[in-house]
mmCIF file of C-alpha atoms in Angstrom:
data_model
loop_
_atom_site.group_PDB
_atom_site.id
_atom_site.type_symbol
_atom_site.label_atom_id
_atom_site.label_comp_id
_atom_site.label_asym_id
_atom_site.label_seq_id
_atom_site.Cartn_x
_atom_site.Cartn_y
_atom_site.Cartn_z
ATOM 1 C CA PHE A 62 115.911 35.023 175.153
ATOM 2 C CA ASP A 63 118.212 32.439 176.605
ATOM 3 C CA LYS A 64 121.794 33.333 177.573
ATOM 4 C CA GLU A 65 123.315 32.259 174.256
ATOM 5 C CA GLN A 66 120.894 34.389 172.262
ATOM 6 C CA LYS A 67 121.501 37.322 174.607
ATOM 7 C CA LYS A 68 125.223 36.992 174.118
ATOM 8 C CA LEU A 69 124.807 36.858 170.321
ATOM 9 C CA ILE A 70 122.720 40.046 170.306
ATOM 10 C CA GLU A 71 125.201 41.859 172.540
ATOM 11 C CA THR A 72 128.041 40.750 170.251
ATOM 12 C CA LYS A 73 126.255 42.064 167.094
ATOM 13 C CA GLU A 74 124.634 45.093 168.717
ATOM 14 C CA ASP A 75 126.221 47.661 166.386
ATOM 15 C CA GLN A 76 125.173 45.794 163.257
ATOM 16 C CA LEU A 77 121.636 45.274 164.553
ATOM 17 C CA LEU A 78 121.260 48.946 165.535
ATOM 18 C CA LEU A 79 122.490 49.969 162.062
ATOM 19 C CA CYS A 80 119.936 47.646 160.514
ATOM 20 C CA ILE A 81 117.133 49.089 162.644
ATOM 21 C CA GLU A 82 118.238 52.637 161.729
ATOM 22 C CA LYS A 83 118.128 51.844 158.001
ATOM 23 C CA ILE A 84 114.711 50.221 158.352
ATOM 24 C CA SER A 85 113.407 53.291 160.232
ATOM 25 C CA ASN A 86 114.829 55.577 157.534
ATOM 26 C CA LEU A 87 113.057 53.539 154.850
ATOM 27 C CA ILE A 88 109.784 53.785 156.765
ATOM 28 C CA ALA A 89 110.232 57.546 157.252
ATOM 29 C CA SER A 90 111.093 57.993 153.551
ATOM 30 C CA LYS A 91 107.987 56.068 152.538
ATOM 31 C CA LEU A 92 105.812 58.228 154.810
ATOM 32 C CA GLU A 93 107.352 61.409 153.368
ATOM 33 C CA GLN A 94 106.778 60.094 149.858
ATOM 34 C CA GLU A 95 103.123 59.372 150.602
ATOM 35 C CA ASP A 96 102.750 62.839 152.126
ATOM 36 C CA LEU A 97 104.309 64.381 149.014
ATOM 37 C CA VAL A 98 102.018 62.333 146.783
ATOM 38 C CA ASP A 99 99.018 63.613 148.776
ATOM 39 C CA GLN A 100 100.240 67.197 148.356
ATOM 40 C CA MET A 101 100.749 66.663 144.626
ATOM 41 C CA ARG A 102 97.287 65.146 144.372
ATOM 42 C CA VAL A 103 95.730 68.203 146.061
ATOM 43 C CA LEU A 104 97.752 70.559 143.857
ATOM 44 C CA ASN A 105 96.759 68.636 140.738
ATOM 45 C CA ASN A 106 93.084 68.755 141.737
ATOM 46 C CA ASN A 107 93.333 72.508 142.324
ATOM 47 C CA LEU A 108 95.024 73.061 138.942
ATOM 48 C CA THR A 109 92.433 70.905 137.213
ATOM 49 C CA TYR A 110 89.677 72.960 138.857
ATOM 50 C CA VAL A 111 91.297 76.200 137.663
ATOM 51 C CA VAL A 112 91.693 74.899 134.102
ATOM 52 C CA GLU A 113 88.133 73.598 133.981
ATOM 53 C CA THR A 114 86.669 76.893 135.206
ATOM 54 C CA MET A 115 88.550 79.004 132.647
ATOM 55 C CA GLU A 116 86.456 81.009 130.191
ATOM 56 C CA GLU A 117 88.637 79.727 127.347
ATOM 57 C CA GLY A 118 89.424 76.304 126.056
ATOM 58 C CA ALA A 119 92.810 74.920 127.136
ATOM 59 C CA LEU A 120 94.788 71.903 125.982
ATOM 60 C CA LEU A 121 98.359 70.787 126.577
ATOM 61 C CA ILE A 122 99.997 69.174 123.553
ATOM 62 C CA SER A 123 103.299 67.288 123.577
ATOM 63 C CA SER A 124 105.993 67.711 120.920
ATOM 64 C CA ASN A 125 104.797 64.555 119.144
ATOM 65 C CA GLY A 126 101.180 65.782 118.991
ATOM 66 C CA GLU A 127 99.856 63.835 121.977
ATOM 67 C CA ILE A 128 97.170 65.600 124.036
ATOM 68 C CA ARG A 129 98.324 65.554 127.650
ATOM 69 C CA HIS A 130 95.330 67.456 128.999
ATOM 70 C CA ILE A 131 92.218 69.121 127.577
ATOM 71 C CA ASN A 132 89.466 70.964 129.415
ATOM 72 C CA LYS A 133 85.745 70.774 128.778
ATOM 73 C CA LEU A 134 85.470 74.083 126.889
ATOM 74 C CA ALA A 135 88.229 73.076 124.484
ATOM 75 C CA LYS A 136 86.281 69.907 123.672
ATOM 76 C CA ILE A 137 83.208 72.032 122.972
ATOM 77 C CA TYR A 138 84.999 74.689 120.899
ATOM 78 C CA LEU A 139 86.783 72.018 118.846
ATOM 79 C CA HIS A 140 83.513 70.072 118.369
ATOM 80 C CA LEU A 141 85.164 66.823 119.394
ATOM 81 C CA ASP A 142 81.726 65.203 119.667
ATOM 82 C CA GLU A 143 81.564 65.501 115.848
ATOM 83 C CA PRO A 144 84.469 63.268 114.759
ATOM 84 C CA LYS A 145 84.962 64.661 111.233
ATOM 85 C CA LEU A 146 84.769 68.351 112.182
ATOM 86 C CA GLY A 147 86.606 67.828 115.465
ATOM 87 C CA GLU A 148 89.489 66.070 113.736
ATOM 88 C CA MET A 149 89.935 68.964 111.274
ATOM 89 C CA LEU A 150 89.891 71.661 113.962
ATOM 90 C CA LEU A 151 92.131 69.674 116.289
ATOM 91 C CA GLN A 152 94.638 69.135 113.480
ATOM 92 C CA ASP A 153 94.722 72.901 112.877
ATOM 93 C CA VAL A 154 95.479 73.471 116.578
ATOM 94 C CA LYS A 155 98.207 70.825 116.504
ATOM 95 C CA GLU A 156 99.833 72.600 113.534
ATOM 96 C CA VAL A 157 99.918 75.813 115.586
ATOM 97 C CA ALA A 158 101.510 73.876 118.474
ATOM 98 C CA GLU A 159 104.035 72.218 116.142
ATOM 99 C CA ASN A 160 105.098 75.600 114.774
ATOM 100 C CA THR A 161 105.453 76.881 118.341
ATOM 101 C CA VAL A 162 107.753 73.963 119.235
ATOM 102 C CA LYS A 163 109.947 74.693 116.215
ATOM 103 C CA THR A 164 110.281 78.411 116.937
ATOM 104 C CA HIS A 165 110.054 78.261 120.759
ATOM 105 C CA ARG A 166 107.934 81.410 120.436
ATOM 106 C CA ASN A 167 104.456 82.148 121.661
ATOM 107 C CA ASN A 168 101.953 82.614 118.827
ATOM 108 C CA ILE A 169 98.481 84.023 118.197
ATOM 109 C CA ARG A 170 96.741 82.464 115.214
ATOM 110 C CA GLU A 171 93.241 82.263 113.775
ATOM 111 C CA ILE A 172 91.686 79.027 112.570
ATOM 112 C CA HIS A 173 89.064 79.406 109.873
ATOM 113 C CA ARG A 174 87.016 76.525 108.534
ATOM 114 C CA THR A 175 83.805 76.501 106.485
ATOM 115 C CA VAL A 176 81.881 73.232 106.775
ATOM 116 C CA ASP A 177 78.376 72.729 105.382
ATOM 117 C CA ASP A 178 78.039 76.479 104.752
ATOM 118 C CA PHE A 179 78.783 77.251 108.420
ATOM 119 C CA GLN A 180 81.811 79.269 109.423
ATOM 120 C CA PHE A 181 84.035 78.095 112.272
ATOM 121 C CA LEU A 182 86.469 80.715 113.520
ATOM 122 C CA LEU A 183 88.795 80.172 116.472
ATOM 123 C CA GLN A 184 91.641 82.203 117.917
ATOM 124 C CA VAL A 185 94.503 80.108 119.302
ATOM 125 C CA LYS A 186 97.149 81.482 121.666
ATOM 126 C CA SER A 187 100.035 79.027 121.949
ATOM 127 C CA LEU A 188 102.543 79.152 124.819
ATOM 128 C CA TYR A 189 105.768 77.147 124.751
ATOM 129 C CA VAL A 190 106.233 75.471 128.156
ATOM 130 C CA ASN A 191 109.802 76.026 129.311
ATOM 131 C CA GLU A 192 111.694 73.222 131.075
ATOM 132 C CA SER A 193 109.524 70.630 129.324
ATOM 133 C CA ASP A 194 110.079 68.152 126.522
ATOM 134 C CA GLY A 195 108.448 70.470 124.019
ATOM 135 C CA ASP A 196 104.964 70.763 125.528
ATOM 136 C CA VAL A 197 102.762 73.600 124.234
ATOM 137 C CA LEU A 198 99.758 75.105 126.021
ATOM 138 C CA CYS A 199 97.045 76.220 123.592
ATOM 139 C CA ILE A 200 94.354 78.673 124.737
ATOM 140 C CA ILE A 201 91.295 78.731 122.461
ATOM 141 C CA SER A 202 88.764 81.544 122.121
ATOM 142 C CA PRO A 203 85.730 80.877 119.912
ATOM 143 C CA PHE A 204 84.175 83.221 117.373
ATOM 144 C CA SER A 205 81.094 83.538 119.593
ATOM 145 C CA GLN A 206 83.184 85.244 122.317
ATOM 146 C CA ILE A 207 84.722 87.613 119.778
ATOM 147 C CA GLN A 208 81.252 88.327 118.420
ATOM 148 C CA GLU A 209 79.905 88.873 121.930
ATOM 149 C CA GLN A 210 82.459 91.650 122.397
ATOM 150 C CA ILE A 211 81.365 93.217 119.114
ATOM 151 C CA ASN A 212 77.704 93.026 120.121
ATOM 152 C CA GLN A 213 78.507 94.765 123.401
ATOM 153 C CA THR A 214 80.257 97.497 121.428
ATOM 154 C CA GLU A 215 77.633 97.841 118.738
ATOM 155 C CA GLY A 216 74.628 97.472 121.008
ATOM 156 C CA ASP A 217 71.723 95.055 121.025
ATOM 157 C CA THR A 218 68.872 95.112 118.522
ATOM 158 C CA ASN A 219 66.411 93.425 120.889
ATOM 159 C CA GLY A 220 63.517 95.751 121.732
ATOM 160 C CA ILE A 221 64.520 98.186 119.007
ATOM 161 C CA GLU A 222 60.841 98.983 118.374
ATOM 162 C CA ASN A 223 60.654 100.580 121.828
ATOM 163 C CA GLN A 224 63.409 102.993 120.828
ATOM 164 C CA LEU A 225 61.492 104.120 117.731
ATOM 165 C CA VAL A 226 59.052 106.831 118.797
ATOM 166 C CA PHE A 227 56.848 108.233 116.066
ATOM 167 C CA ALA A 228 53.374 109.647 115.545
ATOM 168 C CA ASP A 229 53.794 111.196 112.101
ATOM 169 C CA LYS A 230 52.076 109.374 109.213
ATOM 170 C CA LYS A 231 55.251 109.417 107.085
ATOM 171 C CA MET A 232 57.176 107.640 109.803
ATOM 172 C CA ARG A 233 54.466 105.004 110.235
ATOM 173 C CA GLU A 234 54.697 104.288 106.511
ATOM 174 C CA LEU A 235 58.500 104.076 106.697
ATOM 175 C CA VAL A 236 58.419 101.651 109.633
ATOM 176 C CA SER A 237 55.914 99.510 107.738
ATOM 177 C CA GLN A 238 58.168 99.611 104.668
ATOM 178 C CA ALA A 239 61.191 98.642 106.756
ATOM 179 C CA THR A 240 59.294 95.692 108.249
ATOM 180 C CA VAL A 241 58.347 94.405 104.791
ATOM 181 C CA THR A 242 61.888 94.965 103.497
ATOM 182 C CA ALA A 243 63.321 92.974 106.391
ATOM 183 C CA ARG A 244 61.709 89.780 105.083
ATOM 184 C CA HIS A 245 63.909 89.840 101.983
ATOM 185 C CA ASN A 246 67.686 89.557 101.842
ATOM 186 C CA THR A 247 68.211 92.511 99.520
ATOM 187 C CA ASN A 248 70.554 95.492 99.857
ATOM 188 C CA VAL A 249 69.036 98.603 101.429
ATOM 189 C CA LEU A 250 70.052 102.253 101.016
ATOM 190 C CA ILE A 251 68.905 104.569 103.821
ATOM 191 C CA THR A 252 69.106 108.292 103.126
ATOM 192 C CA GLY A 253 68.419 111.328 105.254
ATOM 193 C CA GLU A 254 70.048 114.243 107.013
ATOM 194 C CA SER A 255 72.550 113.689 109.794
ATOM 195 C CA GLY A 256 70.879 112.830 113.094
ATOM 196 C CA THR A 257 67.591 111.525 111.670
ATOM 197 C CA GLY A 258 68.104 108.003 113.018
ATOM 198 C CA LYS A 259 69.351 106.056 110.000
ATOM 199 C CA GLU A 260 71.212 103.495 112.105
ATOM 200 C CA LEU A 261 68.109 102.931 114.210
ATOM 201 C CA PHE A 262 66.212 101.993 111.055
ATOM 202 C CA ALA A 263 69.010 99.655 110.016
ATOM 203 C CA ARG A 264 68.755 97.941 113.404
ATOM 204 C CA LEU A 265 64.975 97.685 112.989
ATOM 205 C CA ILE A 266 65.382 95.927 109.622
ATOM 206 C CA HIS A 267 67.880 93.526 111.189
ATOM 207 C CA ALA A 268 65.618 92.821 114.196
ATOM 208 C CA LYS A 269 62.654 92.051 111.906
ATOM 209 C CA SER A 270 64.648 89.809 109.563
ATOM 210 C CA SER A 271 65.492 86.103 109.656
ATOM 211 C CA ARG A 272 69.028 87.184 110.640
ATOM 212 C CA LYS A 273 67.912 88.695 113.954
ATOM 213 C CA ASP A 274 69.832 86.062 115.950
ATOM 214 C CA GLY A 275 73.023 86.864 114.023
ATOM 215 C CA PRO A 276 75.383 89.793 114.618
ATOM 216 C CA PHE A 277 74.639 93.413 113.737
ATOM 217 C CA VAL A 278 77.947 95.143 112.961
ATOM 218 C CA ALA A 279 78.117 98.859 112.177
ATOM 219 C CA MET A 280 80.907 100.958 110.716
ATOM 220 C CA ASN A 281 80.981 104.689 110.004
ATOM 221 C CA CYS A 282 83.117 105.540 106.965
ATOM 222 C CA ALA A 283 83.462 109.169 108.034
ATOM 223 C CA ALA A 284 84.897 108.206 111.444
ATOM 224 C CA ILE A 285 87.830 106.147 110.133
ATOM 225 C CA PRO A 286 90.946 107.579 108.406
ATOM 226 C CA GLU A 287 91.217 106.610 104.753
ATOM 227 C CA SER A 288 94.552 104.883 105.381
ATOM 228 C CA LEU A 289 92.934 102.479 107.877
ATOM 229 C CA MET A 290 89.571 101.967 106.205
ATOM 230 C CA GLU A 291 90.521 98.993 104.025
ATOM 231 C CA SER A 292 92.097 97.055 106.906
ATOM 232 C CA GLU A 293 89.115 97.825 109.167
ATOM 233 C CA LEU A 294 86.663 96.599 106.542
ATOM 234 C CA PHE A 295 88.416 93.516 105.222
ATOM 235 C CA GLY A 296 90.936 92.672 107.966
ATOM 236 C CA TYR A 297 94.601 91.802 107.492
ATOM 237 C CA GLU A 298 97.107 89.022 107.995
ATOM 238 C CA GLU A 299 100.061 89.247 110.394
ATOM 239 C CA GLY A 300 102.873 91.363 108.915
ATOM 240 C CA ALA A 301 100.590 93.028 106.343
ATOM 241 C CA PHE A 302 102.074 96.431 107.211
ATOM 242 C CA THR A 303 104.245 98.128 109.806
ATOM 243 C CA GLY A 304 102.449 98.080 113.142
ATOM 244 C CA ALA A 305 100.079 95.277 112.137
ATOM 245 C CA ARG A 306 98.780 93.382 115.138
ATOM 246 C CA LYS A 307 100.355 90.022 115.882
ATOM 247 C CA GLY A 308 98.127 87.276 114.542
ATOM 248 C CA GLY A 309 96.350 89.632 112.133
ATOM 249 C CA LYS A 310 92.868 91.060 112.555
ATOM 250 C CA ILE A 311 89.327 90.101 111.589
ATOM 251 C CA GLY A 312 87.610 92.662 109.351
ATOM 252 C CA LYS A 313 84.281 94.220 110.316
ATOM 253 C CA ILE A 314 82.583 92.604 107.324
ATOM 254 C CA GLN A 315 83.688 89.119 108.364
ATOM 255 C CA LEU A 316 82.327 89.729 111.857
ATOM 256 C CA ALA A 317 78.886 90.263 110.258
ATOM 257 C CA HIS A 318 78.807 86.704 108.872
ATOM 258 C CA LYS A 319 75.261 85.275 109.177
ATOM 259 C CA GLY A 320 74.039 88.717 110.239
ATOM 260 C CA THR A 321 73.793 92.313 109.027
ATOM 261 C CA PHE A 322 76.560 94.732 108.115
ATOM 262 C CA PHE A 323 75.641 98.410 108.335
ATOM 263 C CA LEU A 324 77.918 100.835 106.521
ATOM 264 C CA ASP A 325 77.139 104.431 107.495
ATOM 265 C CA GLU A 326 78.218 107.502 105.522
ATOM 266 C CA ILE A 327 78.794 105.365 102.406
ATOM 267 C CA GLY A 328 79.354 108.536 100.388
ATOM 268 C CA GLU A 329 82.716 108.983 102.162
ATOM 269 C CA LEU A 330 84.050 105.650 100.881
ATOM 270 C CA PRO A 331 87.285 106.127 98.822
ATOM 271 C CA ALA A 332 87.208 105.108 95.141
ATOM 272 C CA HIS A 333 89.585 102.128 95.461
ATOM 273 C CA ILE A 334 87.525 100.640 98.304
ATOM 274 C CA GLN A 335 84.311 101.218 96.343
ATOM 275 C CA SER A 336 85.582 98.748 93.729
ATOM 276 C CA LYS A 337 86.429 96.163 96.417
ATOM 277 C CA LEU A 338 82.993 96.591 97.996
ATOM 278 C CA LEU A 339 81.359 96.069 94.585
ATOM 279 C CA GLN A 340 83.347 92.859 94.127
ATOM 280 C CA LEU A 341 82.322 91.728 97.604
ATOM 281 C CA ILE A 342 78.635 92.299 96.826
ATOM 282 C CA GLN A 343 78.922 90.324 93.597
ATOM 283 C CA GLU A 344 81.024 87.389 94.848
ATOM 284 C CA LYS A 345 80.267 87.346 98.593
ATOM 285 C CA THR A 346 83.938 86.585 99.288
ATOM 286 C CA ILE A 347 86.780 88.657 100.739
ATOM 287 C CA GLU A 348 90.547 88.486 100.941
ATOM 288 C CA ARG A 349 92.336 90.088 103.867
ATOM 289 C CA LEU A 350 95.248 92.422 103.268
ATOM 290 C CA SER A 351 98.317 90.310 102.387
ATOM 291 C CA GLY A 352 96.101 87.226 102.436
ATOM 292 C CA THR A 353 95.646 84.654 99.694
ATOM 293 C CA GLN A 354 92.657 82.729 101.008
ATOM 294 C CA LYS A 355 89.190 83.680 99.776
ATOM 295 C CA ILE A 356 86.738 83.740 102.682
ATOM 296 C CA GLU A 357 83.092 83.130 101.835
ATOM 297 C CA LEU A 358 80.630 85.325 103.714
ATOM 298 C CA ASP A 359 76.877 85.424 104.173
ATOM 299 C CA PHE A 360 75.544 88.783 105.316
ATOM 300 C CA ARG A 361 72.946 91.403 104.555
ATOM 301 C CA LEU A 362 74.257 94.830 103.546
ATOM 302 C CA ILE A 363 72.554 98.046 104.643
ATOM 303 C CA VAL A 364 74.180 101.379 103.811
ATOM 304 C CA ALA A 365 73.295 104.939 104.726
ATOM 305 C CA THR A 366 74.280 108.424 103.636
ATOM 306 C CA ASN A 367 73.363 112.058 104.138
ATOM 307 C CA ARG A 368 74.806 112.949 100.718
ATOM 308 C CA ASN A 369 73.115 112.995 97.311
ATOM 309 C CA LEU A 370 74.628 109.885 95.732
ATOM 310 C CA GLU A 371 73.061 110.534 92.317
ATOM 311 C CA GLU A 372 74.864 113.868 92.220
ATOM 312 C CA ALA A 373 78.082 112.195 93.406
ATOM 313 C CA VAL A 374 77.766 109.668 90.547
ATOM 314 C CA GLN A 375 77.334 112.461 88.004
ATOM 315 C CA ARG A 376 80.417 114.245 89.337
ATOM 316 C CA GLY A 377 82.460 111.034 89.180
ATOM 317 C CA LEU A 378 82.882 110.806 92.967
ATOM 318 C CA PHE A 379 80.913 107.580 93.356
ATOM 319 C CA ARG A 380 80.833 104.506 91.132
ATOM 320 C CA SER A 381 77.564 104.215 89.223
ATOM 321 C CA ASP A 382 77.644 100.393 89.198
ATOM 322 C CA LEU A 383 78.065 100.323 92.972
ATOM 323 C CA PHE A 384 75.250 102.843 93.394
ATOM 324 C CA TYR A 385 72.835 100.678 91.402
ATOM 325 C CA ARG A 386 73.860 97.641 93.425
ATOM 326 C CA LEU A 387 73.127 99.462 96.675
ATOM 327 C CA ASN A 388 69.996 101.262 95.554
ATOM 328 C CA VAL A 389 67.726 98.191 95.420
ATOM 329 C CA ILE A 390 65.457 99.307 98.249
ATOM 330 C CA ARG A 391 65.662 102.915 99.361
ATOM 331 C CA VAL A 392 64.362 104.251 102.642
ATOM 332 C CA HIS A 393 64.401 108.039 102.989
ATOM 333 C CA ILE A 394 63.980 109.381 106.516
ATOM 334 C CA PRO A 395 62.595 112.937 106.544
ATOM 335 C CA PRO A 396 64.140 115.556 108.832
ATOM 336 C CA LEU A 397 62.499 116.264 112.181
ATOM 337 C CA ARG A 398 61.194 119.679 111.030
ATOM 338 C CA GLN A 399 59.061 117.880 108.412
ATOM 339 C CA ARG A 400 57.409 115.599 110.993
ATOM 340 C CA PRO A 401 56.467 117.942 113.874
ATOM 341 C CA GLU A 402 54.069 115.362 115.349
ATOM 342 C CA ASP A 403 57.085 113.297 116.405
ATOM 343 C CA ILE A 404 58.842 116.064 118.345
ATOM 344 C CA LEU A 405 56.858 115.959 121.574
ATOM 345 C CA PRO A 406 56.696 112.133 121.942
ATOM 346 C CA MET A 407 60.458 111.982 121.420
ATOM 347 C CA ALA A 408 61.068 114.807 123.890
ATOM 348 C CA HIS A 409 59.064 112.988 126.579
ATOM 349 C CA GLN A 410 60.839 109.715 125.882
ATOM 350 C CA PHE A 411 64.265 111.366 126.216
ATOM 351 C CA LEU A 412 63.103 113.236 129.342
ATOM 352 C CA GLU A 413 61.948 109.995 130.994
ATOM 353 C CA ARG A 414 65.172 108.174 130.106
ATOM 354 C CA PHE A 415 67.530 110.900 131.356
ATOM 355 C CA CYS A 416 65.496 111.577 134.519
ATOM 356 C CA LYS A 417 65.848 107.898 135.363
ATOM 357 C CA GLU A 418 69.549 107.954 134.534
ATOM 358 C CA TYR A 419 70.338 111.052 136.622
ATOM 359 C CA GLY A 420 67.847 110.436 139.423
ATOM 360 C CA LYS A 421 65.591 113.439 138.803
ATOM 361 C CA GLN A 422 61.877 114.088 138.285
ATOM 362 C CA LEU A 423 61.085 116.872 135.803
ATOM 363 C CA ALA A 424 58.155 118.040 133.682
ATOM 364 C CA LEU A 425 57.919 120.242 130.568
ATOM 365 C CA SER A 426 56.122 123.580 130.755
ATOM 366 C CA PRO A 427 53.606 124.530 128.006
ATOM 367 C CA ARG A 428 55.893 127.378 126.981
ATOM 368 C CA PHE A 429 58.815 125.002 126.520
ATOM 369 C CA VAL A 430 56.638 122.545 124.568
ATOM 370 C CA ALA A 431 55.645 125.354 122.195
ATOM 371 C CA PHE A 432 59.331 126.193 121.720
ATOM 372 C CA LEU A 433 60.158 122.576 120.913
ATOM 373 C CA GLU A 434 57.436 122.364 118.254
ATOM 374 C CA GLN A 435 58.390 125.658 116.588
ATOM 375 C CA TYR A 436 62.168 125.155 116.540
ATOM 376 C CA PRO A 437 63.536 123.953 113.112
ATOM 377 C CA TRP A 438 65.948 121.339 114.580
ATOM 378 C CA PRO A 439 68.837 121.491 112.120
ATOM 379 C CA GLY A 440 70.516 118.657 114.081
ATOM 380 C CA ASN A 441 67.343 116.551 113.974
ATOM 381 C CA VAL A 442 66.701 113.784 116.544
ATOM 382 C CA ARG A 443 70.294 113.788 117.783
ATOM 383 C CA GLN A 444 70.054 117.497 118.623
ATOM 384 C CA LEU A 445 66.751 116.986 120.455
ATOM 385 C CA GLU A 446 68.225 114.114 122.460
ATOM 386 C CA ASN A 447 71.310 116.123 123.431
ATOM 387 C CA LEU A 448 69.204 119.139 124.437
ATOM 388 C CA MET A 449 66.996 117.054 126.725
ATOM 389 C CA GLU A 450 70.018 115.479 128.411
ATOM 390 C CA ARG A 451 71.620 118.884 128.985
ATOM 391 C CA LEU A 452 68.389 120.301 130.486
ATOM 392 C CA VAL A 453 67.955 117.364 132.846
ATOM 393 C CA ILE A 454 71.527 117.806 134.069
ATOM 394 C CA THR A 455 71.353 121.598 134.514
ATOM 395 C CA ALA A 456 67.706 122.098 135.590
ATOM 396 C CA GLN A 457 67.355 123.743 139.024
ATOM 397 C CA ASN A 458 63.551 123.601 139.137
ATOM 398 C CA PRO A 459 61.162 120.635 138.671
ATOM 399 C CA ILE A 460 59.532 122.380 135.645
#
């Protein structure tokens, strides 16, 4: 600079330094802002990754029904690639979100739609997002996940033939009859003493039928208190009774949609539920407790009993019209004492299974084999299975 410029700068030094300070602060602020934006970008990417890897569908809905975010599974569960169906399901979810905004309460609701004879069932958990403008997070679980849990509980019917061990001629005829019966969608009544393997035969019929890819759901009437039986069978809406689960509950029969429903110990069914079951068989629709909507169902019904139902009908303990509806095809499984040729093959099968399970290697002595064949087996196959497990656990010698 020349002298005049130098003098001017020296005169305005304070103002110039203040200007430089403000400029530096602006630059620093901008750098901090960019750093914060980078951090937010990383955080957003991490959150997006978490949401996309969830096992449920997730979507964030604003108070005016705008979708702020939706993950891939939610798009699949809501069938958004099918505009007509997707619009209906999405509208149902938005109604759940709208109700959540109004009440500011978290909700659990079921969405049920039947389109082209196919049932769509979703469970929606809605969470009101605090400190927002009314945003609601909706978590969606599909019917297939609910059904998967049921299948894990009930067991798989794949490879059921390998579980059926028989050598007796009567049993071969019964298995052949069950295979033929499986081709038709008729009701089946399985009779026999306790422990003869009635449920196994029901699973065989399901596995050989056109419904084999659908669910197999079993329920034992004797194992459920009479007061809970109706709600277990048909399900209930929220608030149906004191202690009812929030969001209601799906009945066992509805879970068997497109599959097979096996009702064991049918002779223990109370009279008032017998009439509802008869109506279900005739109309193929149900209403949940405290519900008003009729739900159409498509399932095959197999029932079993160790009681004499004809005698129960005569004594007025079982509805005759229901009995005739159930008794279209009857499969009677003889007790183990009447098919001695099956005892030894079953014993060896159970021995092999439990030796593998408990890490042992055992063999049966001729004396023990003779005992097995001569024993009357009042508990049938179940008693034989339990005996073999107990012996494998307690045996001190390899024989």
